[in-house]
Amino acid sequence: MEKKIKAWQGWLLFAGSMIVVFVLGMLAASINERRAEIVTIFNNKKTEIKGIESRNELFADNYPREYNTWLQTADTSFQSEFNGNQMVDVLAQRPDMVILWAGYAFAKDYSTPRGHMHAVEDIIHTLRTGAPVSDTDGPQPATCWTCKSPDVPRMMQSLGVENFYKTKWGALGSEIVNPIGCADCHEPENMNLQISRPGLIEAFERQGKDIKKASLQEMRSLVCAQCHVEYFFKGDGKYLTFPWDKGMTVETMEAYYDESDYADYTHALSKAPMLKAQHPDYELSQMGIHAQRGVACADCHMPYMSEGGVKFSDHHIQSPLAMIDRTCQVCHRESEETLRNNVYDRQRKANEIRNRLETELATAHIEAKFAWEKGASETQMKPVMKALRAAQWRWDFAVASHGGSFHAPQEFQRILGHGLDNAMQARLSTAKVLASLGFSGDVPMPDISTKEKAQAYIGLDMATERKQKDEFMKTIVPEWLKKAKANNRLIVKN
C-alpha cells in the first residue's frame, strides 16, 4: 500500500509539473505570437505616424482589427450581477456614500464607469468638475485630465509636466478632446507598448527600479497601471504622485500619507482629515493569485481573437465575464456558469462586509458631528478622528478598486474587515466622549434613505449645481469643440 501511495504521489507531482510547464509555455507562445503580429503589421502600414498622435482615427488604416474592436468600448450593453459597462448612479443605490464623502465633490455625483470611449465625455458631464467659465475658473486642476485622453501626453510635452498639472481643468477643454486610445499605451511609430504618463515612471524611480527593463508580459499590465492605481495631487502644484514609496498595501500607503499629515479633504460632519482612494486596481491585483502566477491584465481584459487567419488582441477592453470562453476558459475547464458563479460568490461575500461598513461609517460621522455640537474638545475627539480616517481609507481603498473582490478576495475582505473594526472603534470612542459630556442616550439619526435627502442633510444645493452644469454644457463645451476642430485636434466626421 505504501508503495502505491508513493507511486500516486510521484504521478501527481509529475502531472502538476506538466501543467505548470504547459501554462508557462502558453504564455510564452502568446507573447512570441504578439511580437510576430506587431512586426507583420508594422511592415504593412498605410499611414505614416510620427511623434505623439492623439487622434485615434489615424490609426484605423494601419490597425483595422484593433481599431474596430476599440470602437466597441462605446458599447454599454453588458451587465453582470453587480456591475457592467453602463453608467449607474451609485449614490442613488447607496445613499450612505453621500455622508461618507461630505465635504468632497464625490458627494455630488458618482456613477459606475463606462468604456474608454466615454472617458472625455463622462468627465465633462460629471458634477465633480464643476462649471468653469474661464481658463482660471473651476474647482479642479488639469491633473484631473491625466488619465482621460492621449491628448494629455501631447499637452504635457507642450506645457511641461509641472505646468500641465498647475493649469486649471477648464483651461484645457479645447485641447483634451480625444478619448483614451492608441497613443496612451503604444508608441505611435512602431506600436511597442509604452508608458506615456510620468507618474508611474517616477514611482518606479523612487523605488530604485527601471521601468524600461520590464518584460513584455509585465508591460501588458503596466500600461494599465499608468491610470488604474491609487494616486494623489501633491502640493499646491497638484502634481500627480503615486504613494508607493513605502509599498503598495493599504497600510504602507496610509503610512506614507500619515508621515506628511496629508488629507484629501476635511469631512464636513465629523471634521476628520480624510483620504480619498482613487482606483487601486493594479495594487490589489498584484496581491491575487492570477498576477502571482504571471497573468497580465491584458490576458483577461484584452484576450486574443482571430479574424481571417490573423491573431490579434481584442481592444474592446471590458469585464472578462463578457467573454468567458476567451478569458477564463483558456485555462479553466469548468463551465461558463460555474466560472461566473465563482466570481459572483466572491463579490457577494465581499459586499456583505462592504454594506455593513458603509452603514457604520455613515453613523460614525453623524455621531461625531453630534459630539462636536455637544461641546467636545479636539483632544477628546482625536481618537475618533484617527479611527474614522483609518476606517474610511480602508473602505474606499477596497470599494474604489475595479474587480478587487475577485483579483484578491482574501486581501479585499481583510481590508474591509479592518475598516469595520476601525469604524466600530470610532463609534465606541464617540460614545465615551458623549458620556463624559453627560449624554448617554442614542444619537438622533437623520433620514438619509435617499441620495436627495442625504445631499440636503450635508448642505448641498443640488439644484444650483445642476443649473450651472447645464449652462456650462450649453455654452462652454460647444466652444471647446469648435476650437478643437478649428485647430485640427479632432477628426471632423462627415
mmCIF file with all atom_site columns, N, CA and C in Angstrom, residues 220-286:
data_model
loop_
_atom_site.group_PDB
_atom_site.id
_atom_site.type_symbol
_atom_site.label_atom_id
_atom_site.label_alt_id
_atom_site.label_comp_id
_atom_site.label_asym_id
_atom_site.label_entity_id
_atom_site.label_seq_id
_atom_site.pdbx_PDB_ins_code
_atom_site.Cartn_x
_atom_site.Cartn_y
_atom_site.Cartn_z
_atom_site.occupancy
_atom_site.B_iso_or_equiv
_atom_site.pdbx_formal_charge
_atom_site.auth_seq_id
_atom_site.auth_comp_id
_atom_site.auth_asym_id
_atom_site.auth_atom_id
_atom_site.pdbx_PDB_model_num
ATOM 1   N N  . ARG A 1 220 ? 2.238   44.385 -20.277 1.00 0.00 ? 220 ARG A N  1
ATOM 2   C CA . ARG A 1 220 ? 0.822   44.164 -20.581 1.00 0.00 ? 220 ARG A CA 1
ATOM 3   C C  . ARG A 1 220 ? -0.064  44.416 -19.355 1.00 0.00 ? 220 ARG A C  1
ATOM 4   N N  . SER A 1 221 ? 0.563   44.661 -18.224 1.00 0.00 ? 221 SER A N  1
ATOM 5   C CA . SER A 1 221 ? -0.149  45.140 -17.034 1.00 0.00 ? 221 SER A CA 1
ATOM 6   C C  . SER A 1 221 ? 0.247   46.579 -16.708 1.00 0.00 ? 221 SER A C  1
ATOM 7   N N  . LEU A 1 222 ? 1.515   46.917 -16.928 1.00 0.00 ? 222 LEU A N  1
ATOM 8   C CA . LEU A 1 222 ? 1.993   48.242 -16.545 1.00 0.00 ? 222 LEU A CA 1
ATOM 9   C C  . LEU A 1 222 ? 1.360   49.360 -17.358 1.00 0.00 ? 222 LEU A C  1
ATOM 10  N N  . VAL A 1 223 ? 1.005   49.095 -18.622 1.00 0.00 ? 223 VAL A N  1
ATOM 11  C CA . VAL A 1 223 ? 0.326   50.149 -19.372 1.00 0.00 ? 223 VAL A CA 1
ATOM 12  C C  . VAL A 1 223 ? -1.027  50.479 -18.723 1.00 0.00 ? 223 VAL A C  1
ATOM 13  N N  . CYS A 1 224 ? -1.626  49.495 -18.081 1.00 0.00 ? 224 CYS A N  1
ATOM 14  C CA . CYS A 1 224 ? -2.875  49.729 -17.333 1.00 0.00 ? 224 CYS A CA 1
ATOM 15  C C  . CYS A 1 224 ? -2.581  50.465 -16.024 1.00 0.00 ? 224 CYS A C  1
ATOM 16  N N  . ALA A 1 225 ? -1.426  50.143 -15.427 1.00 0.00 ? 225 ALA A N  1
ATOM 17  C CA . ALA A 1 225 ? -1.052  50.727 -14.137 1.00 0.00 ? 225 ALA A CA 1
ATOM 18  C C  . ALA A 1 225 ? -0.689  52.200 -14.238 1.00 0.00 ? 225 ALA A C  1
ATOM 19  N N  . GLN A 1 226 ? -0.640  52.742 -15.436 1.00 0.00 ? 226 GLN A N  1
ATOM 20  C CA . GLN A 1 226 ? -0.448  54.183 -15.567 1.00 0.00 ? 226 GLN A CA 1
ATOM 21  C C  . GLN A 1 226 ? -1.610  54.943 -14.934 1.00 0.00 ? 226 GLN A C  1
ATOM 22  N N  . CYS A 1 227 ? -2.786  54.314 -14.972 1.00 0.00 ? 227 CYS A N  1
ATOM 23  C CA . CYS A 1 227 ? -4.000  55.002 -14.533 1.00 0.00 ? 227 CYS A CA 1
ATOM 24  C C  . CYS A 1 227 ? -4.802  54.233 -13.490 1.00 0.00 ? 227 CYS A C  1
ATOM 25  N N  . HIS A 1 228 ? -4.843  52.913 -13.602 1.00 0.00 ? 228 HIS A N  1
ATOM 26  C CA . HIS A 1 228 ? -5.662  52.105 -12.693 1.00 0.00 ? 228 HIS A CA 1
ATOM 27  C C  . HIS A 1 228 ? -4.906  51.838 -11.399 1.00 0.00 ? 228 HIS A C  1
ATOM 28  N N  . VAL A 1 229 ? -4.644  52.927 -10.657 1.00 0.00 ? 229 VAL A N  1
ATOM 29  C CA . VAL A 1 229 ? -3.836  52.876 -9.442  1.00 0.00 ? 229 VAL A CA 1
ATOM 30  C C  . VAL A 1 229 ? -4.335  53.930 -8.450  1.00 0.00 ? 229 VAL A C  1
ATOM 31  N N  . GLU A 1 230 ? -3.792  53.883 -7.253  1.00 0.00 ? 230 GLU A N  1
ATOM 32  C CA . GLU A 1 230 ? -4.004  54.945 -6.277  1.00 0.00 ? 230 GLU A CA 1
ATOM 33  C C  . GLU A 1 230 ? -2.985  56.057 -6.541  1.00 0.00 ? 230 GLU A C  1
ATOM 34  N N  . TYR A 1 231 ? -3.441  57.291 -6.477  1.00 0.00 ? 231 TYR A N  1
ATOM 35  C CA . TYR A 1 231 ? -2.553  58.446 -6.642  1.00 0.00 ? 231 TYR A CA 1
ATOM 36  C C  . TYR A 1 231 ? -3.162  59.631 -5.908  1.00 0.00 ? 231 TYR A C  1
ATOM 37  N N  . PHE A 1 232 ? -2.383  60.695 -5.765  1.00 0.00 ? 232 PHE A N  1
ATOM 38  C CA . PHE A 1 232 ? -2.931  61.913 -5.165  1.00 0.00 ? 232 PHE A CA 1
ATOM 39  C C  . PHE A 1 232 ? -2.285  63.121 -5.823  1.00 0.00 ? 232 PHE A C  1
ATOM 40  N N  . PHE A 1 233 ? -2.877  64.295 -5.584  1.00 0.00 ? 233 PHE A N  1
ATOM 41  C CA . PHE A 1 233 ? -2.379  65.537 -6.152  1.00 0.00 ? 233 PHE A CA 1
ATOM 42  C C  . PHE A 1 233 ? -1.493  66.200 -5.094  1.00 0.00 ? 233 PHE A C  1
ATOM 43  N N  . LYS A 1 234 ? -0.197  66.159 -5.310  1.00 0.00 ? 234 LYS A N  1
ATOM 44  C CA . LYS A 1 234 ? 0.756   66.594 -4.291  1.00 0.00 ? 234 LYS A CA 1
ATOM 45  C C  . LYS A 1 234 ? 1.031   68.096 -4.354  1.00 0.00 ? 234 LYS A C  1
ATOM 46  N N  . GLY A 1 235 ? 0.912   68.743 -3.198  1.00 0.00 ? 235 GLY A N  1
ATOM 47  C CA . GLY A 1 235 ? 1.283   70.146 -3.078  1.00 0.00 ? 235 GLY A CA 1
ATOM 48  C C  . GLY A 1 235 ? 0.377   71.106 -3.812  1.00 0.00 ? 235 GLY A C  1
ATOM 49  N N  . ASP A 1 236 ? 0.762   72.378 -3.788  1.00 0.00 ? 236 ASP A N  1
ATOM 50  C CA . ASP A 1 236 ? -0.026  73.416 -4.444  1.00 0.00 ? 236 ASP A CA 1
ATOM 51  C C  . ASP A 1 236 ? -0.037  73.240 -5.959  1.00 0.00 ? 236 ASP A C  1
ATOM 52  N N  . GLY A 1 237 ? 1.000   72.585 -6.487  1.00 0.00 ? 237 GLY A N  1
ATOM 53  C CA . GLY A 1 237 ? 1.068   72.362 -7.922  1.00 0.00 ? 237 GLY A CA 1
ATOM 54  C C  . GLY A 1 237 ? 0.234   71.199 -8.404  1.00 0.00 ? 237 GLY A C  1
ATOM 55  N N  . LYS A 1 238 ? -0.436  70.507 -7.465  1.00 0.00 ? 238 LYS A N  1
ATOM 56  C CA . LYS A 1 238 ? -1.315  69.368 -7.793  1.00 0.00 ? 238 LYS A CA 1
ATOM 57  C C  . LYS A 1 238 ? -0.591  68.319 -8.642  1.00 0.00 ? 238 LYS A C  1
ATOM 58  N N  . TYR A 1 239 ? 0.646   68.042 -8.277  1.00 0.00 ? 239 TYR A N  1
ATOM 59  C CA . TYR A 1 239 ? 1.479   67.114 -9.043  1.00 0.00 ? 239 TYR A CA 1
ATOM 60  C C  . TYR A 1 239 ? 1.033   65.679 -8.778  1.00 0.00 ? 239 TYR A C  1
ATOM 61  N N  . LEU A 1 240 ? 0.625   64.977 -9.826  1.00 0.00 ? 240 LEU A N  1
ATOM 62  C CA . LEU A 1 240 ? 0.104   63.621 -9.668  1.00 0.00 ? 240 LEU A CA 1
ATOM 63  C C  . LEU A 1 240 ? 1.212   62.682 -9.212  1.00 0.00 ? 240 LEU A C  1
ATOM 64  N N  . THR A 1 241 ? 0.997   62.043 -8.059  1.00 0.00 ? 241 THR A N  1
ATOM 65  C CA . THR A 1 241 ? 2.029   61.227 -7.419  1.00 0.00 ? 241 THR A CA 1
ATOM 66  C C  . THR A 1 241 ? 1.440   59.909 -6.922  1.00 0.00 ? 241 THR A C  1
ATOM 67  N N  . PHE A 1 242 ? 2.174   58.817 -7.150  1.00 0.00 ? 242 PHE A N  1
ATOM 68  C CA . PHE A 1 242 ? 1.784   57.514 -6.612  1.00 0.00 ? 242 PHE A CA 1
ATOM 69  C C  . PHE A 1 242 ? 2.402   57.353 -5.217  1.00 0.00 ? 242 PHE A C  1
ATOM 70  N N  . PRO A 1 243 ? 1.617   57.014 -4.196  1.00 0.00 ? 243 PRO A N  1
ATOM 71  C CA . PRO A 1 243 ? 2.146   56.888 -2.835  1.00 0.00 ? 243 PRO A CA 1
ATOM 72  C C  . PRO A 1 243 ? 2.761   55.510 -2.559  1.00 0.00 ? 243 PRO A C  1
ATOM 73  N N  . TRP A 1 244 ? 3.676   55.081 -3.418  1.00 0.00 ? 244 TRP A N  1
ATOM 74  C CA . TRP A 1 244 ? 4.226   53.725 -3.347  1.00 0.00 ? 244 TRP A CA 1
ATOM 75  C C  . TRP A 1 244 ? 5.592   53.657 -2.657  1.00 0.00 ? 244 TRP A C  1
ATOM 76  N N  . ASP A 1 245 ? 6.072   54.759 -2.161  1.00 0.00 ? 245 ASP A N  1
ATOM 77  C CA . ASP A 1 245 ? 7.455   54.801 -1.658  1.00 0.00 ? 245 ASP A CA 1
ATOM 78  C C  . ASP A 1 245 ? 7.720   53.791 -0.550  1.00 0.00 ? 245 ASP A C  1
ATOM 79  N N  . LYS A 1 246 ? 6.712   53.499 0.252   1.00 0.00 ? 246 LYS A N  1
ATOM 80  C CA . LYS A 1 246 ? 6.858   52.537 1.349   1.00 0.00 ? 246 LYS A CA 1
ATOM 81  C C  . LYS A 1 246 ? 6.278   51.159 1.013   1.00 0.00 ? 246 LYS A C  1
ATOM 82  N N  . GLY A 1 247 ? 5.618   51.053 -0.141  1.00 0.00 ? 247 GLY A N  1
ATOM 83  C CA . GLY A 1 247 ? 4.987   49.804 -0.527  1.00 0.00 ? 247 GLY A CA 1
ATOM 84  C C  . GLY A 1 247 ? 3.622   50.058 -1.149  1.00 0.00 ? 247 GLY A C  1
ATOM 85  N N  . MET A 1 248 ? 2.955   48.991 -1.552  1.00 0.00 ? 248 MET A N  1
ATOM 86  C CA . MET A 1 248 ? 1.682   49.134 -2.262  1.00 0.00 ? 248 MET A CA 1
ATOM 87  C C  . MET A 1 248 ? 0.492   48.548 -1.502  1.00 0.00 ? 248 MET A C  1
ATOM 88  N N  . THR A 1 249 ? 0.627   48.297 -0.207  1.00 0.00 ? 249 THR A N  1
ATOM 89  C CA . THR A 1 249 ? -0.502  47.813 0.581   1.00 0.00 ? 249 THR A CA 1
ATOM 90  C C  . THR A 1 249 ? -1.284  48.986 1.146   1.00 0.00 ? 249 THR A C  1
ATOM 91  N N  . VAL A 1 250 ? -2.469  48.716 1.642   1.00 0.00 ? 250 VAL A N  1
ATOM 92  C CA . VAL A 1 250 ? -3.290  49.780 2.209   1.00 0.00 ? 250 VAL A CA 1
ATOM 93  C C  . VAL A 1 250 ? -2.607  50.407 3.421   1.00 0.00 ? 250 VAL A C  1
ATOM 94  N N  . GLU A 1 251 ? -1.855  49.598 4.173   1.00 0.00 ? 251 GLU A N  1
ATOM 95  C CA . GLU A 1 251 ? -1.174  50.121 5.365   1.00 0.00 ? 251 GLU A CA 1
ATOM 96  C C  . GLU A 1 251 ? 0.054   50.957 5.015   1.00 0.00 ? 251 GLU A C  1
ATOM 97  N N  . THR A 1 252 ? 0.844   50.505 4.027   1.00 0.00 ? 252 THR A N  1
ATOM 98  C CA . THR A 1 252 ? 2.067   51.255 3.697   1.00 0.00 ? 252 THR A CA 1
ATOM 99  C C  . THR A 1 252 ? 1.732   52.586 3.024   1.00 0.00 ? 252 THR A C  1
ATOM 100 N N  . MET A 1 253 ? 0.675   52.615 2.234   1.00 0.00 ? 253 MET A N  1
ATOM 101 C CA . MET A 1 253 ? 0.259   53.888 1.633   1.00 0.00 ? 253 MET A CA 1
ATOM 102 C C  . MET A 1 253 ? -0.290  54.828 2.707   1.00 0.00 ? 253 MET A C  1
ATOM 103 N N  . GLU A 1 254 ? -1.018  54.276 3.645   1.00 0.00 ? 254 GLU A N  1
ATOM 104 C CA . GLU A 1 254 ? -1.522  55.075 4.758   1.00 0.00 ? 254 GLU A CA 1
ATOM 105 C C  . GLU A 1 254 ? -0.366  55.681 5.542   1.00 0.00 ? 254 GLU A C  1
ATOM 106 N N  . ALA A 1 255 ? 0.682   54.893 5.775   1.00 0.00 ? 255 ALA A N  1
ATOM 107 C CA . ALA A 1 255 ? 1.859   55.393 6.494   1.00 0.00 ? 255 ALA A CA 1
ATOM 108 C C  . ALA A 1 255 ? 2.534   56.513 5.705   1.00 0.00 ? 255 ALA A C  1
ATOM 109 N N  . TYR A 1 256 ? 2.562   56.372 4.383   1.00 0.00 ? 256 TYR A N  1
ATOM 110 C CA . TYR A 1 256 ? 3.136   57.409 3.522   1.00 0.00 ? 256 TYR A CA 1
ATOM 111 C C  . TYR A 1 256 ? 2.361   58.719 3.703   1.00 0.00 ? 256 TYR A C  1
ATOM 112 N N  . TYR A 1 257 ? 1.038   58.645 3.684   1.00 0.00 ? 257 TYR A N  1
ATOM 113 C CA . TYR A 1 257 ? 0.216   59.842 3.844   1.00 0.00 ? 257 TYR A CA 1
ATOM 114 C C  . TYR A 1 257 ? 0.334   60.413 5.261   1.00 0.00 ? 257 TYR A C  1
ATOM 115 N N  . ASP A 1 258 ? 0.330   59.529 6.250   1.00 0.00 ? 258 ASP A N  1
ATOM 116 C CA . ASP A 1 258 ? 0.398   59.985 7.643   1.00 0.00 ? 258 ASP A CA 1
ATOM 117 C C  . ASP A 1 258 ? 1.697   60.729 7.935   1.00 0.00 ? 258 ASP A C  1
ATOM 118 N N  . GLU A 1 259 ? 2.763   60.309 7.283   1.00 0.00 ? 259 GLU A N  1
ATOM 119 C CA . GLU A 1 259 ? 4.080   60.898 7.526   1.00 0.00 ? 259 GLU A CA 1
ATOM 120 C C  . GLU A 1 259 ? 4.094   62.400 7.234   1.00 0.00 ? 259 GLU A C  1
ATOM 121 N N  . SER A 1 260 ? 3.289   62.813 6.262   1.00 0.00 ? 260 SER A N  1
ATOM 122 C CA . SER A 1 260 ? 3.236   64.237 5.910   1.00 0.00 ? 260 SER A CA 1
ATOM 123 C C  . SER A 1 260 ? 1.921   64.892 6.331   1.00 0.00 ? 260 SER A C  1
ATOM 124 N N  . ASP A 1 261 ? 1.127   64.196 7.156   1.00 0.00 ? 261 ASP A N  1
ATOM 125 C CA . ASP A 1 261 ? -0.179  64.695 7.599   1.00 0.00 ? 261 ASP A CA 1
ATOM 126 C C  . ASP A 1 261 ? -1.058  65.092 6.421   1.00 0.00 ? 261 ASP A C  1
ATOM 127 N N  . TYR A 1 262 ? -0.985  64.301 5.344   1.00 0.00 ? 262 TYR A N  1
ATOM 128 C CA . TYR A 1 262 ? -1.756  64.629 4.150   1.00 0.00 ? 262 TYR A CA 1
ATOM 129 C C  . TYR A 1 262 ? -3.223  64.223 4.326   1.00 0.00 ? 262 TYR A C  1
ATOM 130 N N  . ALA A 1 263 ? -4.096  65.055 3.794   1.00 0.00 ? 263 ALA A N  1
ATOM 131 C CA . ALA A 1 263 ? -5.528  64.730 3.746   1.00 0.00 ? 263 ALA A CA 1
ATOM 132 C C  . ALA A 1 263 ? -6.096  65.277 2.444   1.00 0.00 ? 263 ALA A C  1
ATOM 133 N N  . ASP A 1 264 ? -6.980  64.522 1.809   1.00 0.00 ? 264 ASP A N  1
ATOM 134 C CA . ASP A 1 264 ? -7.642  64.992 0.594   1.00 0.00 ? 264 ASP A CA 1
ATOM 135 C C  . ASP A 1 264 ? -8.696  66.040 0.915   1.00 0.00 ? 264 ASP A C  1
ATOM 136 N N  . TYR A 1 265 ? -9.341  65.900 2.066   1.00 0.00 ? 265 TYR A N  1
ATOM 137 C CA . TYR A 1 265 ? -10.357 66.868 2.469   1.00 0.00 ? 265 TYR A CA 1
ATOM 138 C C  . TYR A 1 265 ? -10.671 66.691 3.946   1.00 0.00 ? 265 TYR A C  1
ATOM 139 N N  . THR A 1 266 ? -11.294 67.701 4.533   1.00 0.00 ? 266 THR A N  1
ATOM 140 C CA . THR A 1 266 ? -11.783 67.622 5.906   1.00 0.00 ? 266 THR A CA 1
ATOM 141 C C  . THR A 1 266 ? -13.268 67.292 5.848   1.00 0.00 ? 266 THR A C  1
ATOM 142 N N  . HIS A 1 267 ? -13.659 66.257 6.560   1.00 0.00 ? 267 HIS A N  1
ATOM 143 C CA . HIS A 1 267 ? -15.049 65.817 6.486   1.00 0.00 ? 267 HIS A CA 1
ATOM 144 C C  . HIS A 1 267 ? -15.976 66.898 7.025   1.00 0.00 ? 267 HIS A C  1
ATOM 145 N N  . ALA A 1 268 ? -17.042 67.199 6.281   1.00 0.00 ? 268 ALA A N  1
ATOM 146 C CA . ALA A 1 268 ? -17.938 68.296 6.624   1.00 0.00 ? 268 ALA A CA 1
ATOM 147 C C  . ALA A 1 268 ? -18.724 68.055 7.907   1.00 0.00 ? 268 ALA A C  1
ATOM 148 N N  . LEU A 1 269 ? -18.920 66.805 8.300   1.00 0.00 ? 269 LEU A N  1
ATOM 149 C CA . LEU A 1 269 ? -19.684 66.497 9.506   1.00 0.00 ? 269 LEU A CA 1
ATOM 150 C C  . LEU A 1 269 ? -18.775 66.195 10.694  1.00 0.00 ? 269 LEU A C  1
ATOM 151 N N  . SER A 1 270 ? -17.906 65.218 10.524  1.00 0.00 ? 270 SER A N  1
ATOM 152 C CA . SER A 1 270 ? -17.082 64.752 11.645  1.00 0.00 ? 270 SER A CA 1
ATOM 153 C C  . SER A 1 270 ? -15.810 65.557 11.850  1.00 0.00 ? 270 SER A C  1
ATOM 154 N N  . LYS A 1 271 ? -15.416 66.360 10.833  1.00 0.00 ? 271 LYS A N  1
ATOM 155 C CA . LYS A 1 271 ? -14.186 67.159 10.841  1.00 0.00 ? 271 LYS A CA 1
ATOM 156 C C  . LYS A 1 271 ? -12.925 66.304 10.772  1.00 0.00 ? 271 LYS A C  1
ATOM 157 N N  . ALA A 1 272 ? -13.061 65.020 10.442  1.00 0.00 ? 272 ALA A N  1
ATOM 158 C CA . ALA A 1 272 ? -11.899 64.137 10.333  1.00 0.00 ? 272 ALA A CA 1
ATOM 159 C C  . ALA A 1 272 ? -11.113 64.456 9.061   1.00 0.00 ? 272 ALA A C  1
ATOM 160 N N  . PRO A 1 273 ? -9.776  64.371 9.130   1.00 0.00 ? 273 PRO A N  1
ATOM 161 C CA . PRO A 1 273 ? -8.942  64.584 7.931   1.00 0.00 ? 273 PRO A CA 1
ATOM 162 C C  . PRO A 1 273 ? -8.959  63.322 7.073   1.00 0.00 ? 273 PRO A C  1
ATOM 163 N N  . MET A 1 274 ? -9.637  63.368 5.941   1.00 0.00 ? 274 MET A N  1
ATOM 164 C CA . MET A 1 274 ? -9.933  62.160 5.184   1.00 0.00 ? 274 MET A CA 1
ATOM 165 C C  . MET A 1 274 ? -8.984  61.926 4.010   1.00 0.00 ? 274 MET A C  1
ATOM 166 N N  . LEU A 1 275 ? -8.834  60.642 3.676   1.00 0.00 ? 275 LEU A N  1
ATOM 167 C CA . LEU A 1 275 ? -8.130  60.222 2.477   1.00 0.00 ? 275 LEU A CA 1
ATOM 168 C C  . LEU A 1 275 ? -9.163  59.682 1.489   1.00 0.00 ? 275 LEU A C  1
ATOM 169 N N  . LYS A 1 276 ? -9.031  60.081 0.229   1.00 0.00 ? 276 LYS A N  1
ATOM 170 C CA . LYS A 1 276 ? -9.930  59.581 -0.817  1.00 0.00 ? 276 LYS A CA 1
ATOM 171 C C  . LYS A 1 276 ? -9.137  58.691 -1.765  1.00 0.00 ? 276 LYS A C  1
ATOM 172 N N  . ALA A 1 277 ? -9.405  57.406 -1.733  1.00 0.00 ? 277 ALA A N  1
ATOM 173 C CA . ALA A 1 277 ? -8.722  56.490 -2.646  1.00 0.00 ? 277 ALA A CA 1
ATOM 174 C C  . ALA A 1 277 ? -9.224  56.723 -4.067  1.00 0.00 ? 277 ALA A C  1
ATOM 175 N N  . GLN A 1 278 ? -8.348  56.514 -5.035  1.00 0.00 ? 278 GLN A N  1
ATOM 176 C CA . GLN A 1 278 ? -8.754  56.640 -6.437  1.00 0.00 ? 278 GLN A CA 1
ATOM 177 C C  . GLN A 1 278 ? -9.259  55.283 -6.935  1.00 0.00 ? 278 GLN A C  1
ATOM 178 N N  . HIS A 1 279 ? -8.413  54.504 -7.551  1.00 0.00 ? 279 HIS A N  1
ATOM 179 C CA . HIS A 1 279 ? -8.824  53.170 -8.007  1.00 0.00 ? 279 HIS A CA 1
ATOM 180 C C  . HIS A 1 279 ? -7.593  52.275 -8.019  1.00 0.00 ? 279 HIS A C  1
ATOM 181 N N  . PRO A 1 280 ? -7.240  51.721 -6.853  1.00 0.00 ? 280 PRO A N  1
ATOM 182 C CA . PRO A 1 280 ? -6.026  50.891 -6.734  1.00 0.00 ? 280 PRO A CA 1
ATOM 183 C C  . PRO A 1 280 ? -6.198  49.493 -7.327  1.00 0.00 ? 280 PRO A C  1
ATOM 184 N N  . ASP A 1 281 ? -6.539  49.455 -8.596  1.00 0.00 ? 281 ASP A N  1
ATOM 185 C CA . ASP A 1 281 ? -6.785  48.180 -9.270  1.00 0.00 ? 281 ASP A CA 1
ATOM 186 C C  . ASP A 1 281 ? -5.499  47.371 -9.425  1.00 0.00 ? 281 ASP A C  1
ATOM 187 N N  . TYR A 1 282 ? -4.439  48.034 -9.880  1.00 0.00 ? 282 TYR A N  1
ATOM 188 C CA . TYR A 1 282 ? -3.167  47.346 -10.106 1.00 0.00 ? 282 TYR A CA 1
ATOM 189 C C  . TYR A 1 282 ? -2.605  46.814 -8.791  1.00 0.00 ? 282 TYR A C  1
ATOM 190 N N  . GLU A 1 283 ? -2.620  47.647 -7.760  1.00 0.00 ? 283 GLU A N  1
ATOM 191 C CA . GLU A 1 283 ? -2.048  47.240 -6.483  1.00 0.00 ? 283 GLU A CA 1
ATOM 192 C C  . GLU A 1 283 ? -2.746  45.999 -5.923  1.00 0.00 ? 283 GLU A C  1
ATOM 193 N N  . LEU A 1 284 ? -4.080  46.015 -5.940  1.00 0.00 ? 284 LEU A N  1
ATOM 194 C CA . LEU A 1 284 ? -4.820  44.868 -5.417  1.00 0.00 ? 284 LEU A CA 1
ATOM 195 C C  . LEU A 1 284 ? -4.650  43.641 -6.301  1.00 0.00 ? 284 LEU A C  1
ATOM 196 N N  . SER A 1 285 ? -4.626  43.839 -7.603  1.00 0.00 ? 285 SER A N  1
ATOM 197 C CA . SER A 1 285 ? -4.493  42.686 -8.495  1.00 0.00 ? 285 SER A CA 1
ATOM 198 C C  . SER A 1 285 ? -3.161  41.972 -8.271  1.00 0.00 ? 285 SER A C  1
ATOM 199 N N  . GLN A 1 286 ? -2.122  42.735 -7.940  1.00 0.00 ? 286 GLN A N  1
ATOM 200 C CA . GLN A 1 286 ? -0.807  42.130 -7.725  1.00 0.00 ? 286 GLN A CA 1
ATOM 201 C C  . GLN A 1 286 ? -0.770  41.245 -6.478  1.00 0.00 ? 286 GLN A C  1
#
